[in-house]
Tab-separated table of C-alpha atoms in Angstrom:
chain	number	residue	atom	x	y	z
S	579	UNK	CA	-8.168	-29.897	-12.357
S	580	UNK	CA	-6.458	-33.284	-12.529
S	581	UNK	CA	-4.055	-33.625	-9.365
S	582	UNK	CA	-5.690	-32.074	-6.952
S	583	UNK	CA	-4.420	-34.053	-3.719
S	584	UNK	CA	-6.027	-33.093	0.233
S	585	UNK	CA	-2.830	-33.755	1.923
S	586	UNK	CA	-1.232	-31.924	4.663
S	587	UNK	CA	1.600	-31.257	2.792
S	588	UNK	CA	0.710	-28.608	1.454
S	589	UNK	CA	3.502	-25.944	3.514
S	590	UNK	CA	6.644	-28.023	2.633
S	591	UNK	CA	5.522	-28.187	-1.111
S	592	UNK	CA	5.077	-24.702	-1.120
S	593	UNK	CA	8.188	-24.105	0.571
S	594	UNK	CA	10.052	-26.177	-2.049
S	595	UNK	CA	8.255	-23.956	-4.995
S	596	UNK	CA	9.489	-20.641	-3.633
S	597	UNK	CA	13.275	-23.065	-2.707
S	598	UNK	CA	13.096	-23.623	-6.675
S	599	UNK	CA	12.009	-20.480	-7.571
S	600	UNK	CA	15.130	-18.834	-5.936
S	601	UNK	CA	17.530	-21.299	-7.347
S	602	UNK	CA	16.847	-20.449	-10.440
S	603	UNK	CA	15.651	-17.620	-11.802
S	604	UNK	CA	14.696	-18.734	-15.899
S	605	UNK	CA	12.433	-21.236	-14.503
S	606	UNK	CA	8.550	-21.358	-15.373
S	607	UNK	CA	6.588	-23.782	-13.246
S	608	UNK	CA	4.099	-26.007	-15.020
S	609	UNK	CA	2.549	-27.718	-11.917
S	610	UNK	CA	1.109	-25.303	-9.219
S	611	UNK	CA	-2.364	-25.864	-9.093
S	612	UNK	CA	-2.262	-29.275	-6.763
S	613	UNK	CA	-0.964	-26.983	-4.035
S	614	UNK	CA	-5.204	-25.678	-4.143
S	615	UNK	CA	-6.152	-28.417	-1.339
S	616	UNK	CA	-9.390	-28.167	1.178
S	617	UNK	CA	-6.390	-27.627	3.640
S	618	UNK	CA	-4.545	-24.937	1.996
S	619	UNK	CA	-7.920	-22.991	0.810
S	620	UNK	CA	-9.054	-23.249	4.925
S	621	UNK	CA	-5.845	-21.706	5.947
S	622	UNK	CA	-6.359	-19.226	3.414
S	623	UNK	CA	-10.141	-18.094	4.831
S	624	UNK	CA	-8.508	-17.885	8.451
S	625	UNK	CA	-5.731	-15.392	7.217
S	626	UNK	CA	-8.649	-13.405	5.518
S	627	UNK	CA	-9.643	-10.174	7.421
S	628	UNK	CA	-12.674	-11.720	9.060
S	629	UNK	CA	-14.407	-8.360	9.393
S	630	UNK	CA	-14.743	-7.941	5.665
S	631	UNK	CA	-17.358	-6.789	4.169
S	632	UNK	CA	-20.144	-8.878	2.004
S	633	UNK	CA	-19.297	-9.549	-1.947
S	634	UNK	CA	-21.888	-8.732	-4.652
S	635	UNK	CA	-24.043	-12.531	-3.283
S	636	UNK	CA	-24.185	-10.636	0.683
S	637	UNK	CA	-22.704	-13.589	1.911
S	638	UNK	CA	-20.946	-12.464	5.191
S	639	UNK	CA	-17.359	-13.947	6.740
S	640	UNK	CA	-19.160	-15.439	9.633
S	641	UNK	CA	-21.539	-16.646	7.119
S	642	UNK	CA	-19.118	-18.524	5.181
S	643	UNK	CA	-17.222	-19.570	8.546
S	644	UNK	CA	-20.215	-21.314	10.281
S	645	UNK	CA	-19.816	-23.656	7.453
S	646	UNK	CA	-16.678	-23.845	6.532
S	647	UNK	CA	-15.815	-27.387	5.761
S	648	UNK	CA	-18.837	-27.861	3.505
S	649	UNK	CA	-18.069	-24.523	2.024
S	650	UNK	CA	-14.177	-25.495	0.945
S	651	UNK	CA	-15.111	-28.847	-0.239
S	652	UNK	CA	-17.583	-27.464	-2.508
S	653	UNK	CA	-14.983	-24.418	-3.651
S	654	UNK	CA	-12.032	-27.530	-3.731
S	655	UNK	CA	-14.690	-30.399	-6.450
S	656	UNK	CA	-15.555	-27.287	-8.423
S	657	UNK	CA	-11.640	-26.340	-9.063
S	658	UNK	CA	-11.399	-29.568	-9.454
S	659	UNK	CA	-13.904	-30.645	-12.030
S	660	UNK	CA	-13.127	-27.008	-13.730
S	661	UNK	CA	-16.310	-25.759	-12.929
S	662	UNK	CA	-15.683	-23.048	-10.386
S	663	UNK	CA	-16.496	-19.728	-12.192
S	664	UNK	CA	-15.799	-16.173	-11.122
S	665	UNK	CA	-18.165	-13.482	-9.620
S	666	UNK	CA	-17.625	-10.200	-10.400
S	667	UNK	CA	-16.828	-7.567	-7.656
S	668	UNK	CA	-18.904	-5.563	-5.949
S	669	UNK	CA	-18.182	-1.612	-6.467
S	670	UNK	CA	-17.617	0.569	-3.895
S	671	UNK	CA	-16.435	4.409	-3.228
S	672	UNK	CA	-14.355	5.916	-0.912
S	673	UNK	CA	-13.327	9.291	-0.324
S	674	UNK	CA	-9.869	10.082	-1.573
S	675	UNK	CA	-8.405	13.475	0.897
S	676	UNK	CA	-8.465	16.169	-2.869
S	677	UNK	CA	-12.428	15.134	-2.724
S	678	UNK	CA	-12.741	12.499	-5.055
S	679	UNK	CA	-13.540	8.985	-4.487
S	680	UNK	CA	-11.223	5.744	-5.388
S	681	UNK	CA	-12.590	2.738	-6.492
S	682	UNK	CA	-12.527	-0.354	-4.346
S	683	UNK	CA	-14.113	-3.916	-5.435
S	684	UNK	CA	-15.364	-6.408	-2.779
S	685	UNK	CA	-14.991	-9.860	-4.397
S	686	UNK	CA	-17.394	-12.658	-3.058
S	687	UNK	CA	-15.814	-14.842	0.244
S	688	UNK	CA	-15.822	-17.601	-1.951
S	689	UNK	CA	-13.775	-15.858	-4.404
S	690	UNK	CA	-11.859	-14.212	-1.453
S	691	UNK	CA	-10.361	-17.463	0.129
S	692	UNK	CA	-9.235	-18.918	-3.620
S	693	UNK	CA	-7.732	-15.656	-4.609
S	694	UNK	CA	-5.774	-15.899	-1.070
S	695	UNK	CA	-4.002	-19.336	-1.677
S	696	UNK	CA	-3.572	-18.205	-5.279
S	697	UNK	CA	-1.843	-14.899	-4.222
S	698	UNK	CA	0.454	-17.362	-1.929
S	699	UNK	CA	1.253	-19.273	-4.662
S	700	UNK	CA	2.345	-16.533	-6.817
S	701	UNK	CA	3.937	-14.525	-4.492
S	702	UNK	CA	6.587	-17.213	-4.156
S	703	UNK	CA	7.116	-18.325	-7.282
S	704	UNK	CA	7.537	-14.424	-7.985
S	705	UNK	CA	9.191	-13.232	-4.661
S	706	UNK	CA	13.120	-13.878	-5.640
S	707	UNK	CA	12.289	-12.767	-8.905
S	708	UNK	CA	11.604	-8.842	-7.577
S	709	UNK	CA	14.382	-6.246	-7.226
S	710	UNK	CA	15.362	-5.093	-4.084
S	711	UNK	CA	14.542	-1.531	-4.669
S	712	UNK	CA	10.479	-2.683	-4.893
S	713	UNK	CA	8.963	-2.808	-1.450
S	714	UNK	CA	5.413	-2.860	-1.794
S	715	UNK	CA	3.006	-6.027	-0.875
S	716	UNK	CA	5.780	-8.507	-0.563
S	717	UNK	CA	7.154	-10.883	2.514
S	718	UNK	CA	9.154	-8.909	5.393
S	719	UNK	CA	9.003	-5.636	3.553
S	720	UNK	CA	7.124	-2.608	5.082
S	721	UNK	CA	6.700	1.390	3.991
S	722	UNK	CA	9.549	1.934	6.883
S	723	UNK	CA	11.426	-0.241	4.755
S	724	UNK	CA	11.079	1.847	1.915
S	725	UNK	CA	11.303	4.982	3.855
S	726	UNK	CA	14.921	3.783	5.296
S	727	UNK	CA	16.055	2.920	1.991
S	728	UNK	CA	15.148	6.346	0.428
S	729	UNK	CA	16.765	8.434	3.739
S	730	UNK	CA	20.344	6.042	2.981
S	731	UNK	CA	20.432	6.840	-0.916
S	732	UNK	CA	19.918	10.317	-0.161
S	733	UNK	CA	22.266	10.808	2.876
S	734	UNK	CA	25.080	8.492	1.521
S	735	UNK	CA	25.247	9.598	-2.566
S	736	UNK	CA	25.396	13.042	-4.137
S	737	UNK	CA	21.525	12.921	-5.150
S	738	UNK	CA	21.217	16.401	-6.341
S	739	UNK	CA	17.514	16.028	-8.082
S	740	UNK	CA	14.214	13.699	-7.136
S	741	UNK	CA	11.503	12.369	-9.430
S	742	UNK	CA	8.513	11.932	-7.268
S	743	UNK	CA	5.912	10.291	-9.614
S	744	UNK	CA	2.406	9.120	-9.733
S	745	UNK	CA	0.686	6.948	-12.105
S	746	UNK	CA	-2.744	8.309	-12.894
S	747	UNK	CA	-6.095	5.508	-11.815
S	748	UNK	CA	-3.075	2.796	-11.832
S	749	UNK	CA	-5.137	-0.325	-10.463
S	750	UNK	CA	-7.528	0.854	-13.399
S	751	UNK	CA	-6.140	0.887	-15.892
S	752	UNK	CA	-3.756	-2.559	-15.893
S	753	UNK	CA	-4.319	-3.702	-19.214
S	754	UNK	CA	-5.129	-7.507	-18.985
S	755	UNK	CA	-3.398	-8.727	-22.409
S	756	UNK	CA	-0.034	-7.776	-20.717
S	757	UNK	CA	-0.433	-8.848	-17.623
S	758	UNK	CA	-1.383	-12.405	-19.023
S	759	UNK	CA	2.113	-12.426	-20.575
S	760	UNK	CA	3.890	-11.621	-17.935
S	761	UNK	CA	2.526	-13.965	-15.872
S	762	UNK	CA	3.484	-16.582	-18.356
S	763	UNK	CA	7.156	-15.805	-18.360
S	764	UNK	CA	7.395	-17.399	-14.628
S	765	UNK	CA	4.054	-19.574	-14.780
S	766	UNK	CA	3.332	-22.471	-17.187
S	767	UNK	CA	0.294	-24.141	-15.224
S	768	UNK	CA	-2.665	-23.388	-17.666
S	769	UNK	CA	-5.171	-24.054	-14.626
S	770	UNK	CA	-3.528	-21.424	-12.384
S	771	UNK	CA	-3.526	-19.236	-15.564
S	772	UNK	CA	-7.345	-19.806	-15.911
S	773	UNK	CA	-8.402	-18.545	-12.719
S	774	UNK	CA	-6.314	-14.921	-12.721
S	775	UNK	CA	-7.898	-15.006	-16.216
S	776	UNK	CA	-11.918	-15.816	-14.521
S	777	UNK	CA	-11.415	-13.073	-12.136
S	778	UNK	CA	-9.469	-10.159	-14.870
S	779	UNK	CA	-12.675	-10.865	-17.019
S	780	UNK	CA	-15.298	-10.789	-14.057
S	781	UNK	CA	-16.130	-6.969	-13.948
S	782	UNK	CA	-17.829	-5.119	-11.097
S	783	UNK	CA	-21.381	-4.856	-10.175
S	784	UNK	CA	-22.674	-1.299	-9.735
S	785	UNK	CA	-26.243	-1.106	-9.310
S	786	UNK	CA	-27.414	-4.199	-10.256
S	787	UNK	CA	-25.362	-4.163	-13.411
S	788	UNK	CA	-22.426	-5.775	-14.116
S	789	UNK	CA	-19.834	-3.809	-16.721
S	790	UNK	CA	-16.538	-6.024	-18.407
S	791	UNK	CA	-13.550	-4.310	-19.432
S	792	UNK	CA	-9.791	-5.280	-20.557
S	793	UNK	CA	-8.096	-3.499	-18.153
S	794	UNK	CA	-8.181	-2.883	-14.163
S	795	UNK	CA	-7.720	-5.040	-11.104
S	796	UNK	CA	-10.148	-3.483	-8.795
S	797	UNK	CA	-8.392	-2.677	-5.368
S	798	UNK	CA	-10.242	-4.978	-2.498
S	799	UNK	CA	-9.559	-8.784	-3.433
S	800	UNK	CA	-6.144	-10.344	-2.277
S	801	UNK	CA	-4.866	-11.003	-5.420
S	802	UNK	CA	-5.030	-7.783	-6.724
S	803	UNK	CA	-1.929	-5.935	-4.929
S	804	UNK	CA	0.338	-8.712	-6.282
S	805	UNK	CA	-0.889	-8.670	-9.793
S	806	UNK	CA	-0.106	-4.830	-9.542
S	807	UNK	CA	2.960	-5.657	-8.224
S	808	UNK	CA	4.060	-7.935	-10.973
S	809	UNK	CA	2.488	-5.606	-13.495
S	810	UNK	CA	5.383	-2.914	-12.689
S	811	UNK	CA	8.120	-5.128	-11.997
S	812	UNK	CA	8.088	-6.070	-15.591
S	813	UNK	CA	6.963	-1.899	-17.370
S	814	UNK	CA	8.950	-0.274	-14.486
S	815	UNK	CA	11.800	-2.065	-12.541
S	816	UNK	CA	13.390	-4.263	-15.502
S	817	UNK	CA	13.670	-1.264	-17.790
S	818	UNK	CA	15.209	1.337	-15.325
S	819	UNK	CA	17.271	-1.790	-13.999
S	820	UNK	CA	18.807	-3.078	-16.726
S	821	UNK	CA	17.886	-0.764	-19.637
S	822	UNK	CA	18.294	2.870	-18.264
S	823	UNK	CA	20.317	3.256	-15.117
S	824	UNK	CA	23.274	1.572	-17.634
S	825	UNK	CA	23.174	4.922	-19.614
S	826	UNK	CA	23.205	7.156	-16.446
S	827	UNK	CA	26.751	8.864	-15.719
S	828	UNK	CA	25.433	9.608	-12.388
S	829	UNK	CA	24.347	8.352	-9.023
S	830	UNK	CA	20.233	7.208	-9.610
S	831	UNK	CA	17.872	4.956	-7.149
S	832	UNK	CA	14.869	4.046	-7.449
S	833	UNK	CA	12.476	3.349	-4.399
S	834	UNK	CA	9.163	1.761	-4.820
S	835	UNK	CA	6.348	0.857	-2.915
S	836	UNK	CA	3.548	-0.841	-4.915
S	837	UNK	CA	2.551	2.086	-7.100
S	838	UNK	CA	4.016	5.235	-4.933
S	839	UNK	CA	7.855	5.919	-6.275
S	840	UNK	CA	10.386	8.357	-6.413
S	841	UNK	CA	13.627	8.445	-8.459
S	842	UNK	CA	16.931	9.971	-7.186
S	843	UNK	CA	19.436	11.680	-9.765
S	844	UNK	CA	22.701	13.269	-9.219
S	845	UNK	CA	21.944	15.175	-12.227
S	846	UNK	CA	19.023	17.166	-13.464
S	847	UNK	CA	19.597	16.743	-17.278
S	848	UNK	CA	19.279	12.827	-16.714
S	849	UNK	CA	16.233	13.598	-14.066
S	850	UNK	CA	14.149	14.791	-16.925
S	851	UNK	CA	15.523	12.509	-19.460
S	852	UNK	CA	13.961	9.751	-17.393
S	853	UNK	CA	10.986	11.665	-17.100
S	854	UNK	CA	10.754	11.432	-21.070
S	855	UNK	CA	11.562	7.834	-21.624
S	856	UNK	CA	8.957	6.515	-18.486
S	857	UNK	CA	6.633	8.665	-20.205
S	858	UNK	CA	7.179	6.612	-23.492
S	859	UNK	CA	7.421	3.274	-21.855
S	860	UNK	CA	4.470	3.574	-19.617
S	861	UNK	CA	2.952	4.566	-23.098
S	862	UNK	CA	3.032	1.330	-24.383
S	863	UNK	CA	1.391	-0.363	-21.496
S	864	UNK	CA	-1.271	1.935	-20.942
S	865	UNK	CA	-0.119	3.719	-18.597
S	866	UNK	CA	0.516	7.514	-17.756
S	867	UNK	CA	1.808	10.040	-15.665
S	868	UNK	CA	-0.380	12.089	-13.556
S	869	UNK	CA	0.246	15.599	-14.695
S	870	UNK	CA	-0.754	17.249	-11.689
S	871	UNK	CA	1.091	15.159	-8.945
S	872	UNK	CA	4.577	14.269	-11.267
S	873	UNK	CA	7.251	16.546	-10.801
S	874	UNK	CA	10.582	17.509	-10.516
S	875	UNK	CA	12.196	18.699	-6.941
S	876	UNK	CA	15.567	20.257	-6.612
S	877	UNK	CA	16.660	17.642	-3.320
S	878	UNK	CA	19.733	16.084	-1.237
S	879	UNK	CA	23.402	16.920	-1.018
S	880	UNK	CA	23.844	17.817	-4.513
S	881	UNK	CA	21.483	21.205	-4.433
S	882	UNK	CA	22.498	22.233	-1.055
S	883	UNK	CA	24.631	25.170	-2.758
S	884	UNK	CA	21.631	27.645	-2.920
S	885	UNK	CA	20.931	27.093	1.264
S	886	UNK	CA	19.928	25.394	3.909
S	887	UNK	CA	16.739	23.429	2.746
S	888	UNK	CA	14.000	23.300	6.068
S	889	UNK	CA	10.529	21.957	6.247
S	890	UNK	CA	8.272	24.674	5.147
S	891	UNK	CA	10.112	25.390	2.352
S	892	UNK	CA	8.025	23.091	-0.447
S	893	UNK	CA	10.079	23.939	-3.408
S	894	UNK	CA	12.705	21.418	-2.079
S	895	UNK	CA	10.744	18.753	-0.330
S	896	UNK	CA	8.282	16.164	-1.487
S	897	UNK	CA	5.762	13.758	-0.251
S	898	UNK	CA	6.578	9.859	-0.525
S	899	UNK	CA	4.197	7.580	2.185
S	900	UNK	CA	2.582	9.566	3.717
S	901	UNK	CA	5.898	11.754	5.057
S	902	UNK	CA	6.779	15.056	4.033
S	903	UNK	CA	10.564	14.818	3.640
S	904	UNK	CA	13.025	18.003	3.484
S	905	UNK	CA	16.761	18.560	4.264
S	906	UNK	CA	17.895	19.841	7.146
S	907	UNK	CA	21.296	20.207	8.985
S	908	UNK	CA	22.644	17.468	11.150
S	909	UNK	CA	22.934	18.282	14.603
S	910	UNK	CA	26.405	18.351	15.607
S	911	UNK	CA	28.146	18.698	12.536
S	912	UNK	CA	29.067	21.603	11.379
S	913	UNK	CA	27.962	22.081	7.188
S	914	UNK	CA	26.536	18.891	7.259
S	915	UNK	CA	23.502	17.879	6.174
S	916	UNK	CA	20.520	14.677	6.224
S	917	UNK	CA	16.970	13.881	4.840
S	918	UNK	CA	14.639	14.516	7.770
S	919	UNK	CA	10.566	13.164	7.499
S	920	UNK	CA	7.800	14.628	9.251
S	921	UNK	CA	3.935	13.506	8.747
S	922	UNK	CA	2.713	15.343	5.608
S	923	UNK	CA	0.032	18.129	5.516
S	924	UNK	CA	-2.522	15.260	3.713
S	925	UNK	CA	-1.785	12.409	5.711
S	926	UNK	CA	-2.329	14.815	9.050
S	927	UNK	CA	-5.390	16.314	7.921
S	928	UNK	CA	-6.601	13.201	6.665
S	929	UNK	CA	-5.866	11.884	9.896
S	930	UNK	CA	-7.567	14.291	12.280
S	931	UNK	CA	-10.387	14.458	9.633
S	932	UNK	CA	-11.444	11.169	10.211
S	933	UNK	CA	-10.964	12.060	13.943
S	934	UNK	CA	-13.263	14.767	14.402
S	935	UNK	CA	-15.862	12.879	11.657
S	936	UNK	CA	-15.706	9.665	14.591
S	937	UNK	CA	-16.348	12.016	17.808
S	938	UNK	CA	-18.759	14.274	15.998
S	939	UNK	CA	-20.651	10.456	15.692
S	940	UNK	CA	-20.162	9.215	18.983
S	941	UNK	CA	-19.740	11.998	21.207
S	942	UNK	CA	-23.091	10.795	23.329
S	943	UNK	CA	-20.890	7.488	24.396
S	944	UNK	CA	-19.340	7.411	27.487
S	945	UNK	CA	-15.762	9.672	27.804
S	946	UNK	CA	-14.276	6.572	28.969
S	947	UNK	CA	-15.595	4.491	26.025
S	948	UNK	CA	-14.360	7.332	23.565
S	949	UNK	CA	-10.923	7.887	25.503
S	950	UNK	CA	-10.315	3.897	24.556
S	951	UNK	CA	-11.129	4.273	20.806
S	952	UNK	CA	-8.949	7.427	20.542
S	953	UNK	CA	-5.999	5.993	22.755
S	954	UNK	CA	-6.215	3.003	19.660
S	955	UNK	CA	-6.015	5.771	16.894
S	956	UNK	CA	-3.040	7.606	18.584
S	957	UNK	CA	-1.423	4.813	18.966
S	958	UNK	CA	-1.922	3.397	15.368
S	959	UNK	CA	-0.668	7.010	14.691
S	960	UNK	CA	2.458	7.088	16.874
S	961	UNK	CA	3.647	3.635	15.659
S	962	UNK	CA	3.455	4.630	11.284
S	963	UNK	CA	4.916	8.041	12.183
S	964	UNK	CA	7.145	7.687	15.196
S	965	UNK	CA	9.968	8.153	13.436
S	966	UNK	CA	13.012	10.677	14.095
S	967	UNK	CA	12.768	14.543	13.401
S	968	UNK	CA	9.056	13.506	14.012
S	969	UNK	CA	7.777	14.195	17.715
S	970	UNK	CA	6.861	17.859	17.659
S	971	UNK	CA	4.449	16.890	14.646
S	972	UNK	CA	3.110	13.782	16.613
S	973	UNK	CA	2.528	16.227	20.000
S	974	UNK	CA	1.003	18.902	17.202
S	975	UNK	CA	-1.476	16.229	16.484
S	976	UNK	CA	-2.348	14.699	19.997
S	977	UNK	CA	-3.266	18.595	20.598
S	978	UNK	CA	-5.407	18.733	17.817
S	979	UNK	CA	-7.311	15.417	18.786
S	980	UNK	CA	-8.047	16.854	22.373
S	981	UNK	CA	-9.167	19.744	21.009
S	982	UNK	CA	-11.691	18.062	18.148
S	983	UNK	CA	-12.549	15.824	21.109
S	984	UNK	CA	-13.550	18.655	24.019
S	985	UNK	CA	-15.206	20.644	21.092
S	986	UNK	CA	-17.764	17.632	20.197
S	987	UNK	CA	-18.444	16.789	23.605
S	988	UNK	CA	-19.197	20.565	24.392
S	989	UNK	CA	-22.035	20.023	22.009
S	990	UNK	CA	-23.597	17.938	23.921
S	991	UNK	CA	-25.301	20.543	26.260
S	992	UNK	CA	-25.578	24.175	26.105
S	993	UNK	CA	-24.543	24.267	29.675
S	994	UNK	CA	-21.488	22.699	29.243
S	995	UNK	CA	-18.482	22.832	32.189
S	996	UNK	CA	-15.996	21.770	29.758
S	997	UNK	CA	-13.153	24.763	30.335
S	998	UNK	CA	-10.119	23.792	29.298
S	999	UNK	CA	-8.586	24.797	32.283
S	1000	UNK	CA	-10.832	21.949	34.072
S	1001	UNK	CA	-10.760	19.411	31.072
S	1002	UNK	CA	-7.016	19.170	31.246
S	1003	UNK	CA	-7.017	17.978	34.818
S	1004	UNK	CA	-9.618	15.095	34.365
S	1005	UNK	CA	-8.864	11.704	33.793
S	1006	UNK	CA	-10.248	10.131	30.859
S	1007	UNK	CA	-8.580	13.536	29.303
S	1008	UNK	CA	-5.351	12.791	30.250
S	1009	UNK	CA	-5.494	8.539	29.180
S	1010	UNK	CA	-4.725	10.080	25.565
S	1011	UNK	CA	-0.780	8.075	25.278
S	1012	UNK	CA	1.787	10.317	25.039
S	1013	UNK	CA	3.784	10.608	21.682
S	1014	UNK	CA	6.588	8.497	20.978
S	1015	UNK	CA	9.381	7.581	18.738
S	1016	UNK	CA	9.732	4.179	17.093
């Protein structure tokens, strides 16, 4: 990798990437790879969650930290003498809330750190490039940013129907040929090139043996969010930004957030024409619609002639991160309506799931140590889904957490005291925060 320089110039060169990137938008860079310097690839282990887990080798974060100069200059001659090579991903399972279990691949640290200052890289030669309806994985964007988006389309446009979508084992199925090409309409650095291409050919390990396939960017490393990011932009946001919203007579908005979207329509006939021609165009990308989870909701201003629309009635509401959202009338004004959110059924249950799996664990720990750890969870809670129309579902759930709590800690004797009438009035009981509003 001729170039490679170990400068600490590394920010303001970067800076004047992304500066060119946004100046012009036709522009493919043919000189990235000198930005990979022992400095940059440090910085890039530090912003690494250092409680990772181990790759496929069992080398650890600290591991790799202890010696961490020695570790980056041998990382830094091998990219530069074109001898680093890619390990494939360790393959784990988690437990998805229907019962199954996702996918997730734990790349080596090594691999880790590179794929970090590569991500970096990418992300701002690619950032100006994105439309502002995609939220997902990108600089000063959040899921509250998409959420606030979707609530102003709807409350401010005569959205009458929703598409709320999901693409079926997404990060799975990314076939690699395409996302090669799109990657070189921005990025003409063949090195740079080479290395997304090591770790798309890599495979997992599972059980000792290592499997290769052409499509899939296991979930886990750093660079994989972005690739999937990029991956859409080009099947899913140029084509309903420049080739189908043209043809709509209608209001229409998209939303996105990485691979969760939903598509707004003032009409219903052009709501399932869309449905059609995604179905087509993810087609020839490899991709599909999940059957089971895409569908069609009557929503928003527009369908407000059959009733008032509240939040048990699921015929007119649908999920989108995590919230549950439904129409309901504005407080104040008479025959006027707005798109309220409240914590969905699977995100709660997932939630307090995971709550009553942690006390059941540790309910032989000190109150006071557990009152801590669940104060942290409630809080974590409060802060994604503190938002408006939201507080008698966030006090819904603090009750449900006391109760999970009291009942594993009553199973620590037969002769428990723990009366609700008593537990109430104790201390460590009543640390649990308060809900609250963003």
């Amino acid at each position: 990798m001729p170039g490679l320089r170990t400068g600490n110039d590394v920010s303001p060169e970067l800076q004047r990437t992304a500066s060119k990137a946004k100046q012009d938008l036709r522009v493919r860079f043919t000189s990235l790879a000198h930005l990979l310097t022992p400095d940059f690839l440090r910085a890039s282990f530090k912003k690494l969650n250092q409680h990772g887990a181990p790759g496929p080798d069992g080398t650890t974060m600290a591991a790799f930290g202890e010696n961490l100069d020695a570790e980056i200059d041998t990382v830094w001659h091998d990219l530069r003498a074109g001898k680093y090579r890619a390990s494939p991903v360790r393959r784990v399972y988690i437990p998805k809330a229907n019962g199954k279990l996702r996918p997730l691949g734990v790349p080596t640290v090594r691999d880790r750190t590179v794929q970090r200052a590569v991500a970096e890289i990418i992300g701002a030669v690619y950032e100006p490039y994105f439309k502002d309806f995609s939220h997902g994985f990108r600089p000063g964007r959040s899921t509250h940013d998409a959420l606030e988006s979707l609530r102003v389309t709807v409350n401010r446009t005569g959205i009458g129907w929703v598409v709320e979508a999901d693409i079926a084992s997404y990060f799975d199925t990314v076939n690699h040929r395409w996302l090669m090409k799109f990657l070189e309409h921005r990025i003409a650095d063949r090195t740079l090139l080479r290395l997304v291409a090591k770790w798309l050919k890599a495979g997992f390990m599972e059980n000792g043996v290592v499997s290769i396939g052409e499509e899939g960017t296991p979930q886990g490393g750093p660079l994989s969010p972005l690739l999937a990011n990029i991956y859409l932009h080009y099947v899913l946001d140029l084509w309903f930004d420049h080739r189908f919203r043209p043809t709509v007579a209608g209001s229409c908005a998209l939303v996105r957030y990485a691979d969760d979207f939903v598509v707004c329509f003032e009409h219903r006939h052009e709501a399932e024409r869309f449905l059609q021609e995604l179905e087509a165009r993810f087609a020839e990308f490899g991709l599909r619609l999940s059957a089971e989870k895409t569908r069609l909701v009557e929503f928003g201003k527009g369908s407000l002639q059959n009733g008032r629309m509240g939040p048990t009635e699921t015929a007119r509401s649908f999920d989108f991160l995590g919230f549950t959202h439904y129409m309901r009338k504005r407080r104040g004004a008479r025959g006027t309506f707005e798109v309220a959110r409240k914590p969905s059924r699977k995100s709660r249950n997932k939630f307090l799931d995971g709550v009553g799996e942690w006390v059941g664990r540790n309910r032989h720990l000190s109150v006071w140590f557990q009152a801590k750890v669940l104060q942290r969870k409630l809080v974590g809670y409060y802060n994604y889904f503190g938002l408006r129309h939201c507080l008698a579902a966030l006090w819904h759930v603090k009750r449900h957490v006391g109760r999970l709590w009291i009942m594993a800690l009553r199973r620590r004797s037969h002769r428990h005291s723990l009366w609700w009438h008593s537990v109430v009035r104790r201390p460590w009981f009543n640390s649990l925060p308060e809900p609250k509003l963003r």
